[in-house]
Coordinates of C-alpha atoms in Angstrom, one line a residue:
Chain A
M1 CA 67.3 125.4 128.9
I2 CA 70.7 127.6 127.3
E3 CA 72.8 125.4 125.6
R4 CA 76.6 125.8 126.6
A5 CA 79.2 126.8 124.0
F6 CA 80.9 123.6 123.3
D7 CA 84.6 123.8 121.9
F8 CA 85.5 121.0 119.8
R9 CA 89.0 122.2 118.9
T10 CA 92.2 120.4 119.1
K11 CA 95.7 121.1 118.9
F12 CA 99.3 119.4 117.7
G13 CA 102.1 121.3 117.7
N14 CA 101.3 125.0 117.5
R15 CA 98.4 124.3 115.1
Y16 CA 94.7 124.4 116.0
F17 CA 92.3 122.2 114.3
P18 CA 88.4 122.6 114.4
N19 CA 87.6 118.9 115.3
P20 CA 89.5 116.4 116.5
V21 CA 88.4 113.7 113.8
F22 CA 91.1 112.9 111.4
T23 CA 91.4 110.3 108.6
A24 CA 94.5 108.0 109.1
S25 CA 97.7 107.6 106.9
G26 CA 96.9 105.3 104.2
C27 CA 93.0 105.2 104.6
A28 CA 91.8 108.0 102.4
G29 CA 93.6 107.8 99.1
S30 CA 94.9 111.2 97.5
G31 CA 91.5 113.0 99.1
K32 CA 90.0 113.1 95.5
E33 CA 88.0 109.9 96.2
L34 CA 86.4 110.9 99.6
S35 CA 85.5 113.9 98.4
N36 CA 83.1 112.3 96.1
F37 CA 81.1 111.5 99.7
F38 CA 81.8 114.3 101.7
D39 CA 83.1 117.8 102.3
L40 CA 87.0 117.4 103.5
T41 CA 87.4 120.3 105.4
E42 CA 84.8 118.7 107.4
L43 CA 87.3 116.8 108.8
G44 CA 89.8 118.0 111.4
A45 CA 92.6 117.3 109.0
I46 CA 93.4 114.8 106.2
V47 CA 96.7 112.8 106.9
T48 CA 97.6 111.9 103.3
K49 CA 98.8 108.1 102.5
S50 CA 102.8 108.0 103.4
I51 CA 104.9 109.5 100.9
A52 CA 108.5 108.5 99.8
V53 CA 111.5 109.9 98.1
K54 CA 110.8 107.8 94.7
P55 CA 107.6 106.3 93.9
R56 CA 106.8 102.9 94.8
S57 CA 105.0 100.0 93.4
G58 CA 104.4 98.2 96.7
R59 CA 104.4 94.7 97.1
A60 CA 102.7 91.8 95.0
T61 CA 99.1 90.9 95.3
P62 CA 97.0 89.4 97.6
R63 CA 97.4 92.3 99.5
M64 CA 94.4 92.0 101.6
A65 CA 92.7 89.5 104.1
E66 CA 90.0 90.1 106.2
T67 CA 90.2 89.1 109.7
P68 CA 87.7 88.5 112.4
S69 CA 86.5 92.6 113.5
G70 CA 89.6 93.2 111.0
M71 CA 91.8 93.0 108.2
L72 CA 95.3 92.5 107.4
N73 CA 96.8 94.6 104.6
S74 CA 100.1 94.3 102.9
I75 CA 100.2 97.3 100.9
G76 CA 103.8 98.2 101.1
L77 CA 103.6 102.0 101.1
Q78 CA 102.9 102.3 97.5
G79 CA 103.1 105.5 96.1
P80 CA 103.8 108.3 93.6
G81 CA 107.0 109.5 94.9
I82 CA 107.4 112.9 96.8
D83 CA 107.7 114.9 93.2
Q84 CA 104.6 114.0 91.8
F85 CA 102.9 114.1 95.1
L86 CA 103.9 117.9 95.3
E87 CA 102.7 118.5 91.7
N88 CA 99.0 116.9 91.8
D89 CA 98.0 115.8 95.1
I90 CA 98.9 118.9 97.5
P91 CA 97.9 121.8 95.3
W92 CA 94.5 120.0 94.7
L93 CA 94.0 119.5 98.5
V94 CA 94.9 123.0 99.1
S95 CA 92.6 124.2 96.4
K96 CA 89.9 122.0 98.4
G97 CA 90.6 124.2 101.6
A98 CA 91.4 120.8 103.5
R99 CA 93.7 121.2 106.7
I100 CA 96.5 118.6 105.2
I101 CA 99.0 116.6 107.8
V102 CA 101.4 115.2 105.3
S103 CA 102.8 111.7 106.5
I104 CA 106.4 110.7 105.2
S105 CA 108.3 107.3 105.2
G106 CA 111.8 106.8 104.2
E107 CA 114.0 103.5 104.5
T108 CA 117.2 105.9 105.6
V109 CA 117.5 108.8 108.2
E110 CA 118.8 110.8 105.2
E111 CA 115.8 109.8 103.1
Y112 CA 113.5 111.3 105.8
A113 CA 115.6 114.4 106.1
S114 CA 115.3 114.6 102.2
L115 CA 111.7 114.5 102.4
A116 CA 111.4 117.4 105.2
R117 CA 113.6 119.7 103.1
R118 CA 111.2 119.1 100.3
L119 CA 107.9 120.0 102.5
R120 CA 109.5 122.9 104.2
G121 CA 108.0 126.1 102.4
I122 CA 105.3 124.3 101.0
T123 CA 102.1 126.4 101.9
G124 CA 99.1 125.2 103.0
L125 CA 100.5 122.5 105.4
S126 CA 99.4 122.2 108.9
G127 CA 101.9 119.4 109.8
V128 CA 103.8 116.2 109.0
E129 CA 103.5 113.0 110.2
V130 CA 106.6 110.9 110.4
N131 CA 105.6 107.3 109.8
I132 CA 108.5 105.5 111.4
S133 CA 106.5 102.2 111.8
C134 CA 105.2 100.8 108.6
P135 CA 105.0 97.0 109.3
N136 CA 104.9 96.5 105.6
V137 CA 108.8 96.5 104.6
E138 CA 110.9 93.9 103.3
N139 CA 113.3 94.2 106.1
R140 CA 112.0 94.3 109.8
G141 CA 115.4 96.0 111.0
L142 CA 114.0 98.9 108.9
V143 CA 110.8 99.5 111.3
F144 CA 112.8 102.4 113.0
A145 CA 109.9 102.6 115.8
C146 CA 111.2 99.3 117.2
D147 CA 114.6 101.1 117.8
P148 CA 114.4 103.9 120.5
L149 CA 118.2 105.1 118.8
A150 CA 116.8 104.6 115.3
S151 CA 113.6 106.6 116.1
R152 CA 115.9 109.3 117.5
A153 CA 118.1 109.9 114.6
V154 CA 115.0 110.2 112.0
V155 CA 113.0 112.6 114.0
E156 CA 115.9 114.6 115.4
S157 CA 116.7 114.9 111.4
V158 CA 113.5 115.6 110.3
R159 CA 113.3 118.2 113.2
R160 CA 116.6 119.9 111.6
N161 CA 115.3 120.1 108.0
M162 CA 111.8 121.1 108.6
G163 CA 112.4 124.5 110.7
G164 CA 111.8 124.9 114.3
D165 CA 107.9 125.0 115.0
F166 CA 106.5 123.1 112.2
P167 CA 104.2 120.7 113.8
M168 CA 105.7 117.1 113.5
I169 CA 103.8 114.3 114.8
V170 CA 105.4 111.0 114.9
K171 CA 104.1 107.5 114.3
L172 CA 104.4 104.4 116.5
S173 CA 104.3 100.8 116.5
P174 CA 102.8 98.6 118.8
D175 CA 104.9 96.0 118.1
V176 CA 107.5 96.7 121.1
T177 CA 108.4 95.7 124.4
D178 CA 107.9 99.3 125.7
I179 CA 106.2 101.9 123.8
V180 CA 106.7 104.3 126.6
A181 CA 110.1 104.2 126.3
I182 CA 110.3 104.8 122.3
A183 CA 107.5 107.7 123.0
R184 CA 109.8 109.6 125.3
E185 CA 112.9 109.2 122.9
V186 CA 111.4 110.8 119.9
V187 CA 109.6 113.4 122.0
S188 CA 113.1 114.4 123.8
A189 CA 114.6 114.4 120.0
G190 CA 111.6 117.1 118.9
A191 CA 108.5 115.7 118.2
D192 CA 105.6 117.9 119.2
A193 CA 103.0 115.1 119.1
L194 CA 102.4 111.3 118.8
A195 CA 100.2 108.9 116.8
L196 CA 99.5 105.7 118.1
I197 CA 98.9 103.1 117.0
N198 CA 100.3 101.8 113.5
T199 CA 99.0 98.2 112.5
V200 CA 99.9 95.3 114.3
L201 CA 102.2 92.8 112.6
G202 CA 99.8 89.4 111.8
M203 CA 99.3 86.7 109.3
V204 CA 96.5 84.5 108.0
I205 CA 97.5 81.0 106.2
D206 CA 95.1 79.7 103.6
I207 CA 94.5 76.5 104.6
E208 CA 93.3 75.1 100.8
G209 CA 96.5 76.2 99.3
K210 CA 98.5 75.8 102.4
R211 CA 100.3 79.0 102.2
P212 CA 100.3 82.6 103.5
K213 CA 97.5 84.2 102.0
L214 CA 99.1 87.8 101.4
A215 CA 101.5 87.7 98.7
G216 CA 104.1 89.5 101.4
I217 CA 103.4 86.5 103.6
T218 CA 102.7 89.2 106.4
G219 CA 100.6 92.2 107.1
G220 CA 99.3 95.0 109.4
L221 CA 96.6 94.2 111.5
S222 CA 93.6 96.9 111.5
G223 CA 90.1 97.6 112.3
P224 CA 88.3 97.1 115.7
A225 CA 90.3 93.9 116.7
I226 CA 93.2 96.0 117.4
R227 CA 91.4 98.8 119.6
P228 CA 92.1 97.4 122.9
I229 CA 95.5 97.6 121.7
A230 CA 95.2 100.9 121.1
V231 CA 93.7 102.1 123.8
R232 CA 96.2 100.4 126.2
A233 CA 99.3 102.1 124.1
I234 CA 97.7 105.5 124.2
Y235 CA 96.8 104.8 127.9
Q236 CA 100.3 104.1 128.9
V237 CA 102.3 106.8 126.7
H238 CA 99.7 109.5 128.0
S239 CA 100.3 108.4 131.7
A240 CA 104.3 109.0 131.0
L241 CA 104.0 112.0 128.6
R242 CA 101.3 114.2 130.0
S243 CA 101.8 117.2 127.7
T244 CA 102.2 115.5 124.9
P245 CA 99.4 115.2 122.5
I246 CA 98.1 112.2 121.3
L247 CA 96.9 111.5 117.6
G248 CA 94.6 108.1 118.4
M249 CA 94.2 105.3 115.7
G250 CA 93.3 101.8 115.8
G251 CA 89.9 100.6 115.1
V252 CA 87.4 103.5 115.8
A253 CA 84.1 102.8 114.3
S254 CA 81.9 105.1 116.3
G255 CA 82.0 108.2 118.3
R256 CA 82.0 106.0 121.4
D257 CA 85.2 104.1 120.3
A258 CA 86.7 107.7 119.5
L259 CA 85.5 108.8 123.0
E260 CA 87.4 105.6 124.7
L261 CA 90.6 106.7 122.8
I262 CA 89.8 110.1 124.0
Y263 CA 89.5 109.0 127.9
A264 CA 92.8 106.8 127.4
G265 CA 94.4 110.1 126.5
A266 CA 93.9 110.8 123.2
S267 CA 93.7 114.7 121.9
G268 CA 92.5 113.4 118.3
V269 CA 91.2 110.3 116.8
S270 CA 92.1 109.2 113.2
V271 CA 89.6 107.4 110.9
G272 CA 91.0 104.3 109.1
T273 CA 89.8 101.1 108.7
A274 CA 86.2 102.1 109.0
T275 CA 86.5 104.4 106.0
F276 CA 87.2 101.2 104.0
G277 CA 83.5 99.6 105.1
N278 CA 81.7 103.4 105.0
P279 CA 83.0 105.8 102.9
T280 CA 81.5 108.6 105.1
A281 CA 82.5 106.8 108.5
A282 CA 84.9 109.8 109.6
M283 CA 81.4 112.4 109.0
R284 CA 79.4 109.7 111.2
I285 CA 82.1 109.5 114.1
K286 CA 82.3 113.3 114.2
A287 CA 78.9 113.5 115.0
E288 CA 78.5 111.0 117.3
L289 CA 81.7 112.0 119.1
E290 CA 80.5 115.5 119.4
E291 CA 77.0 114.5 120.5
L292 CA 78.6 112.3 123.3
L293 CA 80.7 114.6 124.7
R294 CA 77.9 117.4 125.0
E295 CA 75.6 114.6 126.4
K296 CA 78.2 113.7 129.4
G297 CA 78.2 117.8 130.0
F298 CA 82.2 118.4 129.1
G299 CA 82.2 122.0 127.8
S300 CA 85.2 120.9 125.5
L301 CA 86.8 118.1 123.9
E302 CA 90.1 119.3 126.0
E303 CA 88.4 118.1 129.2
A304 CA 87.6 115.0 128.2
V305 CA 91.3 114.2 127.0
G306 CA 93.0 111.8 129.4
A307 CA 89.4 111.4 131.7
A308 CA 90.3 107.6 132.6
H309 CA 93.2 108.6 134.4
G310 CA 91.4 110.3 137.3
Chain B
M1 CA 68.9 88.3 94.2
V2 CA 66.7 91.5 93.0
F3 CA 67.6 95.0 94.8
V4 CA 65.3 97.8 94.5
V5 CA 67.7 100.9 94.1
G6 CA 65.7 103.5 92.6
D7 CA 67.2 105.7 90.3
I8 CA 70.6 104.8 90.6
A9 CA 69.5 101.8 88.1
Q10 CA 69.7 104.3 85.6
Y11 CA 73.2 104.5 85.9
A12 CA 74.3 100.9 85.9
R13 CA 76.6 99.6 83.1
P14 CA 77.4 96.2 82.2
G15 CA 80.9 95.3 84.1
N16 CA 79.9 97.6 86.8
F17 CA 79.9 96.3 90.4
V18 CA 78.4 97.3 93.8
A19 CA 79.8 96.7 97.3
I20 CA 77.2 95.5 99.9
A21 CA 77.8 95.6 103.9
V22 CA 77.1 92.3 105.5
G23 CA 76.5 90.9 108.6
G24 CA 74.5 93.5 110.0
V25 CA 75.4 96.5 112.0
N26 CA 77.4 94.8 114.8
S27 CA 79.1 92.2 112.6
S28 CA 82.7 91.0 113.0
M29 CA 82.7 91.4 109.0
I30 CA 83.9 94.9 108.8
L31 CA 84.5 94.8 104.8
R32 CA 81.8 95.2 102.3
R33 CA 81.4 92.2 99.4
A34 CA 81.6 93.3 95.8
F35 CA 79.3 92.0 93.2
A36 CA 79.1 92.2 89.3
I37 CA 76.0 93.4 88.6
Y38 CA 73.8 90.8 86.7
R39 CA 70.9 92.7 85.2
V40 CA 70.0 96.3 85.7
N41 CA 65.9 96.9 85.4
E42 CA 65.4 100.6 85.2
K43 CA 61.8 100.6 85.1
S44 CA 60.4 97.2 87.1
S45 CA 57.0 97.7 89.1
S46 CA 59.4 98.3 92.1
G47 CA 61.3 101.1 90.5
G48 CA 64.7 100.6 89.4
T49 CA 66.4 97.3 90.3
L50 CA 69.8 95.6 90.2
E51 CA 70.2 92.0 89.9
L52 CA 73.3 89.9 91.5
V53 CA 74.3 86.6 91.2
V54 CA 74.9 85.5 95.0
A55 CA 77.3 82.4 95.3
A56 CA 76.9 81.9 99.0
H57 CA 80.9 80.2 99.4
G58 CA 81.5 82.6 102.5
S59 CA 79.9 83.8 105.3
G60 CA 79.3 87.1 103.8
S61 CA 77.9 85.9 100.8
R62 CA 76.1 83.1 103.3
W63 CA 74.8 85.9 105.0
L64 CA 73.4 87.7 102.3
S65 CA 71.9 85.3 100.5
E66 CA 69.8 84.6 103.9
R67 CA 68.1 87.8 103.7
S68 CA 64.0 87.7 103.5
I69 CA 62.0 89.7 101.1
G70 CA 61.7 93.1 101.6
E71 CA 64.9 93.3 103.9
K72 CA 67.4 96.6 103.3
V73 CA 70.8 96.4 102.8
D74 CA 73.7 99.2 102.7
L75 CA 74.7 98.9 99.1
V76 CA 77.2 101.5 97.6
G77 CA 77.2 101.4 93.7
P78 CA 77.3 101.3 91.0
L79 CA 81.3 101.2 90.7
G80 CA 84.2 100.8 88.6
T81 CA 84.3 100.5 84.8
S82 CA 81.8 98.8 82.3
F83 CA 82.4 97.2 79.1
G84 CA 82.7 99.1 75.9
I85 CA 79.6 98.8 73.8
P86 CA 80.6 98.8 69.9
T87 CA 78.7 101.8 68.2
E88 CA 78.5 99.5 64.8
P89 CA 77.2 95.6 64.8
V90 CA 80.6 93.6 65.3
N91 CA 80.6 89.8 66.2
T92 CA 80.9 89.3 69.7
L93 CA 82.0 86.2 72.0
L94 CA 81.3 86.4 75.6
V95 CA 83.2 84.3 77.6
G96 CA 82.8 83.2 81.6
G97 CA 84.4 81.0 83.9
G98 CA 82.3 79.9 87.1
Y99 CA 79.7 82.4 88.6
G100 CA 82.1 85.0 87.0
S101 CA 79.7 84.6 83.9
A102 CA 77.0 86.6 85.7
P103 CA 77.6 90.1 84.4
L104 CA 77.7 88.4 80.7
F105 CA 74.2 87.9 80.4
G106 CA 73.5 91.6 80.7
L107 CA 76.3 92.6 78.5
A108 CA 74.2 90.3 76.1
E109 CA 71.3 91.8 76.1
V110 CA 73.0 95.1 75.4
L111 CA 75.0 93.8 72.6
K112 CA 72.0 92.2 71.0
S113 CA 70.2 95.5 71.2
R114 CA 72.7 96.9 69.2
L115 CA 72.2 94.2 66.4
C116 CA 75.7 92.5 67.3
R117 CA 76.0 88.7 67.0
V118 CA 76.6 87.4 70.2
D119 CA 78.1 84.1 71.2
V120 CA 79.1 82.5 74.6
V121 CA 81.4 80.2 76.1
V122 CA 80.8 79.3 79.4
G123 CA 83.2 77.1 81.9
A124 CA 83.9 75.8 84.9
S125 CA 85.5 73.0 86.8
T126 CA 82.0 71.2 87.1
A127 CA 78.7 71.2 86.4
G128 CA 77.4 72.9 89.4
K129 CA 79.7 75.7 89.2
I130 CA 78.2 76.7 85.6
Y131 CA 76.0 79.7 85.8
A132 CA 74.2 80.3 82.6
P133 CA 70.7 81.1 83.1
L134 CA 67.9 80.3 81.0
D135 CA 66.7 83.2 80.3
G136 CA 69.9 84.7 79.9
K137 CA 69.8 83.0 76.3
R138 CA 67.4 84.9 74.7
S139 CA 70.0 87.4 73.4
V140 CA 72.5 85.2 72.4
T141 CA 73.3 83.4 69.1
T142 CA 75.1 79.9 70.6
M143 CA 76.2 79.2 73.8
T144 CA 78.8 76.5 74.7
V145 CA 79.0 74.8 78.1
T146 CA 82.6 73.4 78.9
T147 CA 83.7 71.5 82.5
E148 CA 86.8 70.3 82.9
D149 CA 86.0 67.3 84.7
G150 CA 83.2 66.8 81.5
S151 CA 80.0 66.7 83.7
A152 CA 78.6 69.2 81.5
G153 CA 79.0 70.0 78.1
S154 CA 82.2 69.3 76.2
R155 CA 85.2 68.5 78.3
G156 CA 88.1 71.1 78.6
K157 CA 88.6 74.4 79.5
V158 CA 86.8 77.6 77.7
T159 CA 90.1 78.1 76.0
D160 CA 90.5 75.0 74.4
F161 CA 87.3 76.0 72.3
L162 CA 88.0 79.5 71.7
P163 CA 90.1 79.3 68.2
E164 CA 87.7 77.1 66.7
I165 CA 84.7 79.5 67.9
I166 CA 86.1 82.8 67.0
E167 CA 87.3 81.7 63.6
K168 CA 83.7 79.7 62.7
F169 CA 81.6 83.1 63.9
K170 CA 84.2 85.6 62.4
V171 CA 84.4 87.1 66.2
E172 CA 85.6 90.6 66.4
V173 CA 85.6 91.3 70.1
V174 CA 85.6 89.4 73.1
Y175 CA 84.7 89.8 76.3
S176 CA 85.6 88.3 79.2
C177 CA 84.9 87.8 82.9
G178 CA 86.1 84.6 85.7
P179 CA 89.4 84.2 87.4
M180 CA 92.5 85.8 86.7
A181 CA 94.2 82.4 85.1
M182 CA 91.2 82.1 82.3
L183 CA 91.4 85.7 81.6
K184 CA 95.1 85.4 81.0
A185 CA 94.5 82.2 78.7
V186 CA 92.1 84.0 77.0
N187 CA 94.2 86.8 76.4
S188 CA 97.1 85.0 75.1
I189 CA 94.6 83.7 72.2
T190 CA 93.2 87.3 71.5
E191 CA 96.7 88.6 71.1
K192 CA 97.8 85.7 68.9
L193 CA 94.7 86.7 66.8
Q194 CA 95.2 90.4 67.2
I195 CA 91.0 90.6 68.6
V196 CA 90.2 93.4 70.8
H197 CA 89.7 91.8 74.4
Q198 CA 87.6 93.5 77.2
C199 CA 88.1 91.8 80.5
A200 CA 86.6 92.1 84.0
V201 CA 89.3 91.3 86.4
E202 CA 89.4 90.0 89.9
E203 CA 91.4 90.8 92.9
S204 CA 90.7 90.9 96.8
M205 CA 89.3 94.2 97.3
A206 CA 88.7 96.1 100.7
C207 CA 87.4 99.6 99.7
G208 CA 85.6 99.4 96.3
I209 CA 86.1 103.3 96.1
G210 CA 90.0 103.7 95.6
V211 CA 91.2 104.5 98.9
C212 CA 93.0 101.3 100.2
M213 CA 95.3 100.2 97.5
T214 CA 94.5 96.7 97.8
C215 CA 93.0 95.3 94.8
V216 CA 96.0 96.6 92.1
I217 CA 97.0 95.1 89.0
P218 CA 99.4 95.7 86.7
L219 CA 98.4 97.6 83.5
R220 CA 100.3 99.7 80.9
G221 CA 99.5 102.9 80.4
A222 CA 98.8 105.3 77.4
D223 CA 102.5 106.6 78.4
G224 CA 103.6 102.9 78.1
Q225 CA 104.6 103.1 82.0
I226 CA 103.2 100.2 84.0
R227 CA 101.4 101.3 87.0
M228 CA 99.8 99.0 90.1
S229 CA 96.8 100.2 89.2
R230 CA 93.3 99.8 91.3
S231 CA 90.8 97.6 89.5
C232 CA 88.2 99.1 91.6
I233 CA 88.5 102.6 89.6
E234 CA 90.4 102.0 86.6
G235 CA 88.9 98.5 86.3
P236 CA 87.1 95.7 86.8
V237 CA 86.7 96.0 83.0
V238 CA 90.0 96.6 81.3
D239 CA 91.6 96.0 77.8
G240 CA 93.2 92.9 77.9
S241 CA 96.3 94.1 75.9
S242 CA 96.9 96.5 78.7
V243 CA 97.3 94.1 81.4
I244 CA 100.5 92.9 82.2
W245 CA 99.8 88.7 82.7
S246 CA 102.3 88.3 85.0
E247 CA 103.0 85.5 87.5
P248 CA 100.7 85.6 90.6
R249 CA 102.2 87.0 93.5
T250 CA 104.8 89.3 91.7
I251 CA 105.2 92.5 90.7
P252 CA 106.2 92.6 86.8
E253 CA 109.9 94.2 86.1
G254 CA 109.6 97.5 84.8
T255 CA 106.3 98.8 87.1
L256 CA 106.8 102.2 88.4
G257 CA 108.4 102.0 91.7
T258 CA 110.1 98.7 91.6
S259 CA 113.7 98.8 92.8
S260 CA 116.1 98.8 89.9

């Protein structure tokens, strides 16, 4: 029997990626740490930690609480700020040949615009992820992704400052009543693709100490516990916006999980929390996913995207 | 518990830790548990081994403690920084709190082999929480045990006895390992007496390899700047004088990236 050629590529905006397994923002450090475990060029792309205009200390500790099949984090977007990031992290990733999607996060529309201007013209980038949905900010009112008009304002501003065809993926929060309404708004404002989903706002109370376990009180829930929420959000958005590619994420820990998100409508899958438990998780998931797709008779990844929609 | 790890044992230094997956393949416990290495044997009859002290106080450590001899576990390590070993013989004092004392006994053996004088103080709230193995005492000149309830050794906290011990044995370097509140109290004494203090810090950790940013502590860098630094990579062993011993659950003023 002759093995059929298999096309594992995926596309976001105008860029092709050799495979659909990415890292999730905030779950791959600067890339250097994971490169001790595998070759970063084996990933579809590395999505960087969300970078802000200025350095950020992040929130106080404890920042982490394990939960059944998941964990809460309240990092609060700790990072070096865009200057240090462009000086140190990006050149290193470029030198390694990794495909890079830079995740950006701002507190105001103007900050997103300024980050977009800084990224414009940096060579070696494959796209930008606009994170408008981090739950770990002091003021929940700042979560742009909870409001369609605020989301639109950010996306329009990034598009205007970034240039017309630079791939832009916008990351949405599942903590909204109608995620499809937000998705429609950001796509019409110029997003090429959507990243679904960010963590789900949650909380753990330490019953010995009688107070919230996390110093930041609330945190973002991730891991397999939220996978059904991711599948639901991807399915709903893909139903409404068939031509908008989705980068799916939320508790993917195996090739089977990745395929579930792809069937729901994802064109690519990011691995996040699974990396914390196993540094090489993304490589295992990639191998398992390819094998599963072949086993099920698909000639390409594309054929499987949205398969659950009939 | 003893883990046969083959060649990686030769890379383990006192203060390093390992991260072990718990609960089996389909477990709902998705994060590894971090354990300080208690002792290393590069050439046991089974090959290189690492010994860990596993206190079964949570569901993950309980699962691990219930493994049978010969079972395999998924272990990553050695991770993190290690205690600095003096190049010349000096008088050292090792201070441990609760089960956090474990790595100090491996350290004691290394210090003894470098002809250092090694005195030890171990303390806990109560006798049952003291960790001081009999064979760990081989390399130790004196060992002082303290408990807050007086159920073993002297009544009080370890730090109540430090100034006297430091003076009596002319201690030049203090190594400590245990809860953050104890490390902070030890550091206030070493700072006052201007003695070198190396401590192994504890902070809730998810990945152990530097990607998740949960286990940070405020450290002052060589450039004077305070940064929230990863205790899994820049620690767990750090110079006590570089730690900003702030109130728990706060970010110290002046830390890089705080709004000013």
